[in-house]
Structure formats: structure tokens, C-alpha cells
Short mmCIF file of C-alpha atoms in Angstrom, two decimals:
data_model
loop_
_atom_site.label_atom_id
_atom_site.label_comp_id
_atom_site.label_asym_id
_atom_site.label_seq_id
_atom_site.Cartn_x
_atom_site.Cartn_y
_atom_site.Cartn_z
CA UNK A 1161 22.44 -6.61 70.45
CA UNK A 1162 26.16 -6.11 71.54
CA UNK A 1163 28.40 -3.40 71.78
CA UNK A 1164 31.27 -3.34 69.78
CA UNK A 1165 34.08 -0.70 68.65
CA UNK A 1166 31.79 0.69 65.91
CA UNK A 1167 28.88 2.10 67.83
CA UNK A 1168 30.18 4.52 69.85
CA UNK A 1169 29.14 7.44 67.16
CA UNK A 1170 26.50 7.80 64.71
CA UNK A 1171 28.92 8.89 62.12
CA UNK A 1172 31.12 5.55 62.30
CA UNK A 1173 30.76 2.95 59.55
CA UNK A 1174 31.12 -0.40 60.52
CA UNK A 1175 33.19 -2.77 58.06
CA UNK A 1176 29.88 -4.06 56.73
CA UNK A 1177 29.03 -0.59 55.79
CA UNK A 1178 26.49 -0.38 58.66
CA UNK A 1179 25.56 2.70 60.78
CA UNK A 1180 24.93 0.77 64.43
CA UNK A 1181 23.46 3.69 65.72
CA UNK A 1182 21.03 4.31 63.51
CA UNK A 1183 20.20 0.62 64.05
CA UNK A 1184 19.65 0.88 67.47
CA UNK A 1185 17.36 3.65 67.00
CA UNK A 1186 15.54 1.64 64.60
CA UNK A 1187 15.22 -0.58 67.40
CA UNK A 1188 13.53 1.71 69.75
CA UNK A 1189 10.70 2.11 67.43
CA UNK A 1190 9.93 -2.02 67.55
CA UNK A 1191 9.82 -1.56 71.29
CA UNK A 1192 6.93 1.23 71.50
CA UNK A 1193 3.61 0.35 71.13
CA UNK A 1194 1.66 -0.42 68.23
CA UNK A 1195 0.26 1.58 66.01
CA UNK A 1196 -1.66 1.21 62.66
CA UNK A 1197 -2.70 3.34 59.67
CA UNK A 1198 -5.05 2.79 56.48
CA UNK A 1199 -6.46 4.68 53.76
CA UNK A 1200 -9.96 4.80 51.44
CA UNK A 1201 -10.31 7.08 48.81
CA UNK A 1202 -12.01 9.48 51.22
CA UNK A 1203 -10.67 8.91 54.63
CA UNK A 1204 -7.09 7.88 56.37
CA UNK A 1205 -7.74 6.08 59.66
CA UNK A 1206 -5.06 5.65 62.45
CA UNK A 1207 -5.26 3.36 65.53
CA UNK A 1208 -2.89 2.83 68.33
CA UNK A 1209 -2.50 1.14 71.76
CA UNK A 1210 -1.67 3.42 74.45
CA UNK A 1211 0.49 2.19 77.71
CA UNK A 1212 0.56 3.35 81.08
CA UNK A 1213 3.36 3.29 83.34
CA UNK A 1214 1.09 1.79 86.54
CA UNK A 1215 -2.54 1.32 87.07
CA UNK A 1216 -2.38 4.66 89.08
CA UNK A 1217 -1.19 6.51 85.96
CA UNK A 1218 -3.23 7.88 82.75
CA UNK A 1219 -2.44 6.28 79.23
CA UNK A 1220 0.22 7.87 77.14
CA UNK A 1221 -0.99 9.56 74.25
CA UNK A 1222 -0.06 8.03 71.06
CA UNK A 1223 -2.03 10.00 68.10
CA UNK A 1224 -1.49 13.45 67.56
CA UNK A 1225 -2.80 16.49 65.44
CA UNK A 1226 -0.59 18.21 62.97
CA UNK A 1227 -3.28 20.19 61.60
CA UNK A 1228 -7.01 19.94 60.30
CA UNK A 1229 -6.13 17.76 57.45
CA UNK A 1230 -3.05 15.80 59.08
CA UNK A 1231 -2.71 13.35 61.69
CA UNK A 1232 0.19 11.42 63.31
CA UNK A 1233 0.74 8.26 65.00
CA UNK A 1234 4.08 7.29 67.15
CA UNK A 1235 5.72 4.29 67.99
CA UNK A 1236 9.01 4.72 70.05
CA UNK A 1237 10.09 7.67 72.34
CA UNK A 1238 7.27 10.04 73.06
CA UNK A 1239 9.53 12.88 73.69
CA UNK A 1240 11.08 12.72 70.46
CA UNK A 1241 7.63 12.52 68.79
CA UNK A 1242 6.57 15.58 70.38
CA UNK A 1243 9.46 17.34 69.21
CA UNK A 1244 9.09 16.35 65.82
CA UNK A 1245 4.97 17.19 65.99
CA UNK A 1246 6.01 21.00 67.19
CA UNK A 1247 8.48 20.96 64.09
CA UNK A 1248 5.54 19.76 61.81
CA UNK A 1249 3.07 22.11 63.23
CA UNK A 1250 5.16 25.13 62.94
CA UNK A 1251 5.87 23.89 59.13
CA UNK A 1252 2.02 23.82 58.63
CA UNK A 1253 1.39 27.41 60.22
CA UNK A 1254 4.17 28.96 58.39
CA UNK A 1255 2.64 27.36 54.82
CA UNK A 1256 -0.82 28.60 55.66
CA UNK A 1257 0.42 32.17 56.66
CA UNK A 1258 2.34 32.33 53.36
CA UNK A 1259 0.13 30.54 50.76
CA UNK A 1260 -3.18 30.85 52.36
CA UNK A 1261 -3.66 27.03 52.01
CA UNK A 1262 -3.06 23.75 53.79
CA UNK A 1263 0.48 22.20 53.31
CA UNK A 1264 0.44 18.95 51.04
CA UNK A 1265 1.58 16.04 53.27
CA UNK A 1266 4.29 15.20 50.42
CA UNK A 1267 6.14 18.43 50.81
CA UNK A 1268 5.89 18.26 54.54
CA UNK A 1269 6.99 14.54 54.73
CA UNK A 1270 9.98 15.28 52.63
CA UNK A 1271 11.14 17.84 54.67
CA UNK A 1272 10.38 15.51 57.85
CA UNK A 1273 12.63 12.72 56.25
CA UNK A 1274 15.65 15.25 55.51
CA UNK A 1275 15.28 16.08 59.10
CA UNK A 1276 15.84 12.72 60.41
CA UNK A 1277 18.43 12.00 57.88
CA UNK A 1278 20.65 14.99 59.16
CA UNK A 1279 21.06 13.46 62.90
CA UNK A 1280 22.69 10.72 60.72
CA UNK A 1281 25.20 12.74 59.26
CA UNK A 1282 26.52 14.73 62.03
CA UNK A 1283 28.04 13.52 65.63
CA UNK A 1284 26.56 16.42 67.57
CA UNK A 1285 22.90 14.84 67.43
CA UNK A 1286 21.58 11.55 68.01
CA UNK A 1287 19.00 9.92 65.47
CA UNK A 1288 15.32 10.32 66.60
CA UNK A 1289 14.34 7.18 68.10
CA UNK A 1290 10.47 7.20 66.96
CA UNK A 1291 8.86 5.75 63.98
CA UNK A 1292 6.03 7.87 62.37
CA UNK A 1293 2.86 7.05 60.56
CA UNK A 1294 1.11 10.46 59.07
CA UNK A 1295 -2.09 10.20 57.37
CA UNK A 1296 -3.32 13.72 55.50
CA UNK A 1297 -5.31 14.79 52.48
CA UNK A 1298 -3.61 16.44 50.00
CA UNK A 1299 -5.58 20.02 49.46
CA UNK A 1300 -4.44 20.43 45.74
CA UNK A 1301 -5.32 17.10 44.46
CA UNK A 1302 -8.20 16.40 47.18
CA UNK A 1303 -6.42 12.88 47.70
CA UNK A 1304 -5.74 10.82 50.76
CA UNK A 1305 -2.23 9.64 51.56
CA UNK A 1306 -0.47 7.32 54.44
CA UNK A 1307 3.36 7.85 55.10
CA UNK A 1308 5.79 6.20 56.98
CA UNK A 1309 9.36 7.35 58.51
CA UNK A 1310 11.74 5.62 60.63
CA UNK A 1311 15.00 7.06 62.31
CA UNK A 1312 17.22 6.50 58.94
CA UNK A 1313 15.43 8.81 57.27
CA UNK A 1314 13.80 6.81 54.76
CA UNK A 1315 10.29 7.86 53.67
CA UNK A 1316 7.59 5.27 52.30
CA UNK A 1317 4.00 5.83 51.15
CA UNK A 1318 1.60 2.88 52.10
CA UNK A 1319 -2.04 1.78 51.46
CA UNK A 1320 -1.92 0.57 55.00
CA UNK A 1321 0.89 -0.29 57.29
CA UNK A 1322 1.69 -1.13 61.25
CA UNK A 1323 4.79 -0.27 63.37
CA UNK A 1324 5.85 -1.05 67.09
CA UNK A 1325 6.06 -4.13 68.92
CA UNK A 1326 4.06 -7.15 68.02
CA UNK A 1327 2.78 -5.23 64.89
CA UNK A 1328 3.61 -8.21 62.37
CA UNK A 1329 -0.09 -9.68 63.18
CA UNK A 1330 -1.32 -6.25 62.07
CA UNK A 1331 0.15 -6.16 58.89
CA UNK A 1332 -0.55 -9.71 58.21
CA UNK A 1333 -3.93 -8.58 58.53
CA UNK A 1334 -3.78 -5.49 56.68
CA UNK A 1335 -1.87 -7.47 53.68
CA UNK A 1336 -5.36 -9.87 53.38
CA UNK A 1337 -7.62 -7.09 53.25
CA UNK A 1338 -6.07 -3.93 51.61
CA UNK A 1339 -7.77 -4.39 48.46
CA UNK A 1340 -10.86 -3.74 49.83
CA UNK A 1341 -9.73 -0.81 51.61
CA UNK A 1342 -10.22 2.10 48.84
CA UNK A 1343 -14.25 1.43 48.88
CA UNK A 1344 -14.65 1.04 52.56
CA UNK A 1345 -16.68 3.70 54.51
CA UNK A 1346 -15.29 5.60 57.48
CA UNK A 1347 -16.98 3.02 59.97
CA UNK A 1348 -15.70 0.15 57.96
CA UNK A 1349 -12.08 1.52 57.98
CA UNK A 1350 -12.24 1.99 61.60
CA UNK A 1351 -13.45 -1.55 62.32
CA UNK A 1352 -10.39 -2.76 60.20
CA UNK A 1353 -7.98 -0.54 62.14
CA UNK A 1354 -9.25 -2.14 65.51
CA UNK A 1355 -9.17 -5.70 64.30
CA UNK A 1356 -5.51 -5.22 63.21
CA UNK A 1357 -5.00 -3.77 66.74
CA UNK A 1358 -6.44 -6.83 68.51
CA UNK A 1359 -3.42 -8.83 67.40
CA UNK A 1360 -0.87 -6.49 68.83
CA UNK A 1361 -2.36 -6.69 72.55
CA UNK A 1362 0.15 -8.19 74.73
CA UNK A 1363 -0.28 -11.13 77.07
CA UNK A 1364 -3.77 -11.55 78.32
CA UNK A 1365 -4.89 -7.95 77.73
CA UNK A 1366 -7.65 -7.07 75.69
CA UNK A 1367 -8.58 -4.07 73.40
CA UNK A 1368 -10.81 -1.86 75.53
CA UNK A 1369 -11.96 1.78 75.44
CA UNK A 1370 -9.14 2.87 77.88
CA UNK A 1371 -5.85 1.73 75.60
CA UNK A 1372 -7.25 1.96 72.30
CA UNK A 1373 -7.68 5.37 70.16
CA UNK A 1374 -8.55 6.17 66.61
CA UNK A 1375 -7.68 9.46 64.83
CA UNK A 1376 -9.48 10.10 61.44
CA UNK A 1377 -9.04 12.45 58.58
CA UNK A 1378 -10.70 12.84 55.29
CA UNK A 1379 -11.81 14.81 52.26
CA UNK A 1380 -14.66 16.40 54.03
CA UNK A 1381 -13.41 15.59 57.49
CA UNK A 1382 -11.22 17.47 59.49
CA UNK A 1383 -9.25 15.55 62.14
CA UNK A 1384 -11.57 13.90 64.91
CA UNK A 1385 -9.91 11.63 67.91
CA UNK A 1386 -12.13 8.76 68.98
CA UNK A 1387 -11.45 7.78 72.60
CA UNK A 1388 -13.00 6.54 75.41
CA UNK A 1389 -16.94 6.39 75.01
CA UNK A 1390 -17.15 7.34 71.84
CA UNK A 1391 -14.63 4.37 70.84
CA UNK A 1392 -16.77 2.04 72.66
CA UNK A 1393 -19.50 1.57 69.92
CA UNK A 1394 -16.81 0.92 67.29
CA UNK A 1395 -15.51 -2.06 69.87
CA UNK A 1396 -19.35 -3.27 69.81
CA UNK A 1397 -19.27 -3.53 66.09
CA UNK A 1398 -15.61 -5.22 66.11
CA UNK A 1399 -17.49 -8.22 68.69
CA UNK A 1400 -20.44 -8.41 66.26
CA UNK A 1401 -18.64 -8.88 63.22
CA UNK A 1402 -16.29 -11.30 65.36
CA UNK A 1403 -19.33 -13.45 66.12
CA UNK A 1404 -20.53 -13.43 62.30
CA UNK A 1405 -17.12 -14.71 61.27
CA UNK A 1406 -17.14 -17.57 63.72
CA UNK A 1407 -20.57 -18.49 63.01
CA UNK A 1408 -19.69 -18.71 58.76
CA UNK A 1409 -16.24 -20.54 59.95
CA UNK A 1410 -18.75 -23.20 62.00
CA UNK A 1411 -21.20 -23.46 58.91
CA UNK A 1412 -18.20 -23.98 56.54
CA UNK A 1413 -16.88 -26.77 58.95
CA UNK A 1414 -20.30 -28.31 59.09
CA UNK A 1415 -21.28 -28.56 55.39
CA UNK A 1416 -17.42 -29.69 54.64
CA UNK A 1417 -18.22 -32.56 57.37
CA UNK A 1418 -21.42 -33.50 55.42
CA UNK A 1419 -19.91 -33.89 52.36
CA UNK A 1420 -17.12 -35.93 53.72
CA UNK A 1421 -19.75 -38.25 55.32
CA UNK A 1422 -21.79 -38.18 51.71
CA UNK A 1423 -18.47 -39.57 49.85
#
């Protein structure tokens, strides 16, 4: 992107009817490491790739706990995400104190989208440079939901979604398989999330227990974060599934070759 006279302030419209500073903030989401989310009838699963600034540093957390029934995955500026996570946690505590029950995810996400939007309409604050995937369970309807927000203040609900760098391959995988998600078990959803993340890994890197993480919430499942050795068993299942798929593809090719020779 190049600079022009209409991108000096977030409240300045360009002649094409665009707010360039907001678009720049949305570009920062595309630079962040990938995060995927998917849901079934009983569970919501978030998966994320963690980055480390050097071999000497630890990996940066990409999945955050909001409440027992809500988890958040981030792509973009981590510092902005921490600020939003603090706001969301306070809202959860206030609602529980006043009403004695968990806050419905739809209510909190609507307030969060309004908070995003206010920064696009005043010059004293810049837009939040982070995209969020929020998984939650509605305590009133006992149903699972997955939401996505962006710096523009838009709010979407998804069956499955992916944000961040190289997330298009993850979205392609999710679009092919999302119809089977409602009936999936917890372990099957986790394997699907990891499979979607595999295509988002950069260069010659691989998805490992060090750079991968999974968060789960469900109807009868409080927030659980799976990392390190706990994640390895699911990576092993993913490897077995991949080998089975390769064997099936090889058998199909052999049968096609045999049919071609017969004809």
C-alpha cells in the first residue's frame, strides 16, 4: 500500500468512500499468524499457530481464556488483543455478579463490535489492529457459537473460519468439510482444526507440539487449553489419518489404471 493525502486520519473519507486507516488495520490482521475455529453441536474448538521472535524466546500465546464458557483466538497485534481480552473478562465478571449466570456470547460480541466501531469514528484513537475468533456456549439456549470480529467493527457468526497469514488454505479445507462438523466428536474436531492449520505453516516448517495450540469449550466442557505433550497425541492421530488418506488415494489410482487397461 502507498501513502496518500486521505490516510492521515481515521475519520477522513477518500473520494472512493473508503476509510484507509481502517483498511490498514485490517491488513495487520492478515500479517498475524493463523488462527482457525470450528464448532459442532456440542463443542467449539480454536486452533492457532504460535510464533517465536527467535530461537531463544518462548512462543507467543495466541489463545486466551475469557471465561469458563468462552475462548478467544487472535491474529494481529497481540498487545491490542490483551486489552480487548481484559475488557471482555470484566464484562463477564460484571454480568455474573449482577445476574448470577454466564454472559451469552452474542451479547458480549455485540458490545465488543461496538467498541471496535467507536475507534473508527473518532480521531483520538486508532482502530484495534487485531482480528478475533471467539468460541462460546450460550448458557440460556445451551448451544455453541463461533464469532469473528475485525477492526472495522463488523461481526460475523460462522460454522468454521480462519484468519491470519496464509489462512486461505485453511478456509478451503474448512469449506470442504464443514457439513460434517455438527456431528463430530471433540477429538474429531481437534484433528480437523490441526489439519486446517497444516496448510498455514510457512516455508519448510511443520506443525509441532511447540508451535501449535488448541482451545476447547463445550456444553459440558469448561475451557481447556491443549499444548505441548498433551497436543502430541492429536498430532499422531493426524499423521495416521493422513497416511490412511494417502493409502486410499493410491488404491483409487490403481483401480483407475486397471479399468483403463481393461478398456
